[in-house]
Amino acid sequence: GAFRVMVTEAYHRRCAISGEKTLPVLEAAHIQPYSQQGPHNPNNGLLLRQDIHTLFDRGYLTISEDLHVEVSKRI
């Protein structure tokens, strides 16, 4: 959809964490979940590889306010 296109372009077609550039394995993730009134715009998005997106959505990875990746101790 439009959100994926906007986020893909904003991240220059590369995963925000791994740098992966194979488009079929990249997904647009909402930073603040859309289901919790998170805006549907690129400022609320990350382009992530599918496996990283799953970890992010399940709370195993987060992005700190200073833009560092933080990994849960549950992994």
PDB file of C-alpha atoms in Angstrom:
ATOM      1  CA  GLY A   1       0.000   0.000   0.000  1.00  0.00           C
ATOM      2  CA  ALA A   2       0.863   3.677   0.118  1.00  0.00           C
ATOM      3  CA  PHE A   3       2.513   3.452   3.564  1.00  0.00           C
ATOM      4  CA  ARG A   4       4.959   0.810   2.302  1.00  0.00           C
ATOM      5  CA  VAL A   5       5.831   2.891  -0.753  1.00  0.00           C
ATOM      6  CA  MET A   6       6.416   6.055   1.315  1.00  0.00           C
ATOM      7  CA  VAL A   7       8.561   4.261   3.916  1.00  0.00           C
ATOM      8  CA  THR A   8      10.520   2.363   1.246  1.00  0.00           C
ATOM      9  CA  GLU A   9      11.391   5.620  -0.478  1.00  0.00           C
ATOM     10  CA  ALA A  10      12.194   7.392   2.812  1.00  0.00           C
ATOM     11  CA  TYR A  11      14.739   4.671   3.656  1.00  0.00           C
ATOM     12  CA  HIS A  12      16.166   4.582   0.124  1.00  0.00           C
ATOM     13  CA  ARG A  13      15.061   0.957  -0.285  1.00  0.00           C
ATOM     14  CA  ARG A  14      17.292  -0.349   2.537  1.00  0.00           C
ATOM     15  CA  CYS A  15      16.498  -1.967   5.859  1.00  0.00           C
ATOM     16  CA  ALA A  16      17.006   0.596   8.628  1.00  0.00           C
ATOM     17  CA  ILE A  17      18.945  -1.945  10.712  1.00  0.00           C
ATOM     18  CA  SER A  18      20.679  -4.432   8.407  1.00  0.00           C
ATOM     19  CA  GLY A  19      21.033  -2.409   5.213  1.00  0.00           C
ATOM     20  CA  GLU A  20      19.357  -5.221   3.226  1.00  0.00           C
ATOM     21  CA  LYS A  21      18.139  -3.995  -0.163  1.00  0.00           C
ATOM     22  CA  THR A  22      16.230  -7.003  -1.548  1.00  0.00           C
ATOM     23  CA  LEU A  23      12.763  -5.442  -1.833  1.00  0.00           C
ATOM     24  CA  PRO A  24      10.701  -8.657  -1.531  1.00  0.00           C
ATOM     25  CA  VAL A  25      12.058  -9.229   2.012  1.00  0.00           C
ATOM     26  CA  LEU A  26      11.546  -5.648   3.229  1.00  0.00           C
ATOM     27  CA  GLU A  27       8.464  -4.494   5.108  1.00  0.00           C
ATOM     28  CA  ALA A  28       7.233  -1.151   6.369  1.00  0.00           C
ATOM     29  CA  ALA A  29       6.791  -1.226  10.151  1.00  0.00           C
ATOM     30  CA  HIS A  30       4.881   1.277  12.257  1.00  0.00           C
ATOM     31  CA  ILE A  31       6.898   2.680  15.169  1.00  0.00           C
ATOM     32  CA  GLN A  32       3.728   3.550  17.066  1.00  0.00           C
ATOM     33  CA  PRO A  33       1.277   0.781  16.101  1.00  0.00           C
ATOM     34  CA  TYR A  34      -1.434   1.814  13.652  1.00  0.00           C
ATOM     35  CA  SER A  35      -3.924  -0.118  15.813  1.00  0.00           C
ATOM     36  CA  GLN A  36      -3.046   2.252  18.672  1.00  0.00           C
ATOM     37  CA  GLN A  37      -3.674   5.407  16.636  1.00  0.00           C
ATOM     38  CA  GLY A  38      -0.141   5.548  15.237  1.00  0.00           C
ATOM     39  CA  PRO A  39      -0.053   7.812  12.199  1.00  0.00           C
ATOM     40  CA  HIS A  40       0.061   6.188   8.784  1.00  0.00           C
ATOM     41  CA  ASN A  41       2.966   8.306   7.484  1.00  0.00           C
ATOM     42  CA  PRO A  42       6.704   7.771   6.914  1.00  0.00           C
ATOM     43  CA  ASN A  43       7.689   9.652  10.090  1.00  0.00           C
ATOM     44  CA  ASN A  44       6.072   6.787  12.007  1.00  0.00           C
ATOM     45  CA  GLY A  45       7.723   4.099   9.905  1.00  0.00           C
ATOM     46  CA  LEU A  46      10.801   1.931   9.648  1.00  0.00           C
ATOM     47  CA  LEU A  47      11.793  -0.171   6.673  1.00  0.00           C
ATOM     48  CA  LEU A  48      12.812  -3.532   8.094  1.00  0.00           C
ATOM     49  CA  ARG A  49      13.772  -6.973   6.847  1.00  0.00           C
ATOM     50  CA  GLN A  50      10.869  -9.375   7.523  1.00  0.00           C
ATOM     51  CA  ASP A  51      12.588 -11.246  10.368  1.00  0.00           C
ATOM     52  CA  ILE A  52      13.648  -8.015  12.064  1.00  0.00           C
ATOM     53  CA  HIS A  53      10.120  -6.637  11.657  1.00  0.00           C
ATOM     54  CA  THR A  54       8.731  -9.707  13.447  1.00  0.00           C
ATOM     55  CA  LEU A  55      11.199  -9.258  16.321  1.00  0.00           C
ATOM     56  CA  PHE A  56      10.344  -5.540  16.506  1.00  0.00           C
ATOM     57  CA  ASP A  57       6.574  -6.170  16.577  1.00  0.00           C
ATOM     58  CA  ARG A  58       6.959  -8.808  19.298  1.00  0.00           C
ATOM     59  CA  GLY A  59       9.049  -6.505  21.488  1.00  0.00           C
ATOM     60  CA  TYR A  60      12.380  -8.307  21.115  1.00  0.00           C
ATOM     61  CA  LEU A  61      13.955  -5.257  19.444  1.00  0.00           C
ATOM     62  CA  THR A  62      13.339  -1.586  20.062  1.00  0.00           C
ATOM     63  CA  ILE A  63      14.844   1.638  18.810  1.00  0.00           C
ATOM     64  CA  SER A  64      16.014   3.962  21.583  1.00  0.00           C
ATOM     65  CA  GLU A  65      15.392   7.704  21.505  1.00  0.00           C
ATOM     66  CA  ASP A  66      19.019   8.202  20.439  1.00  0.00           C
ATOM     67  CA  LEU A  67      18.346   5.807  17.519  1.00  0.00           C
ATOM     68  CA  HIS A  68      20.247   2.767  18.783  1.00  0.00           C
ATOM     69  CA  VAL A  69      18.892  -0.763  18.410  1.00  0.00           C
ATOM     70  CA  GLU A  70      18.174  -2.354  21.779  1.00  0.00           C
ATOM     71  CA  VAL A  71      17.785  -6.137  22.014  1.00  0.00           C
ATOM     72  CA  SER A  72      15.587  -7.680  24.693  1.00  0.00           C
ATOM     73  CA  LYS A  73      17.210  -9.919  27.284  1.00  0.00           C
ATOM     74  CA  ARG A  74      14.487 -12.459  26.406  1.00  0.00           C
ATOM     75  CA  ILE A  75      16.443 -13.426  23.268  1.00  0.00           C
TER      76      ILE A  75
END
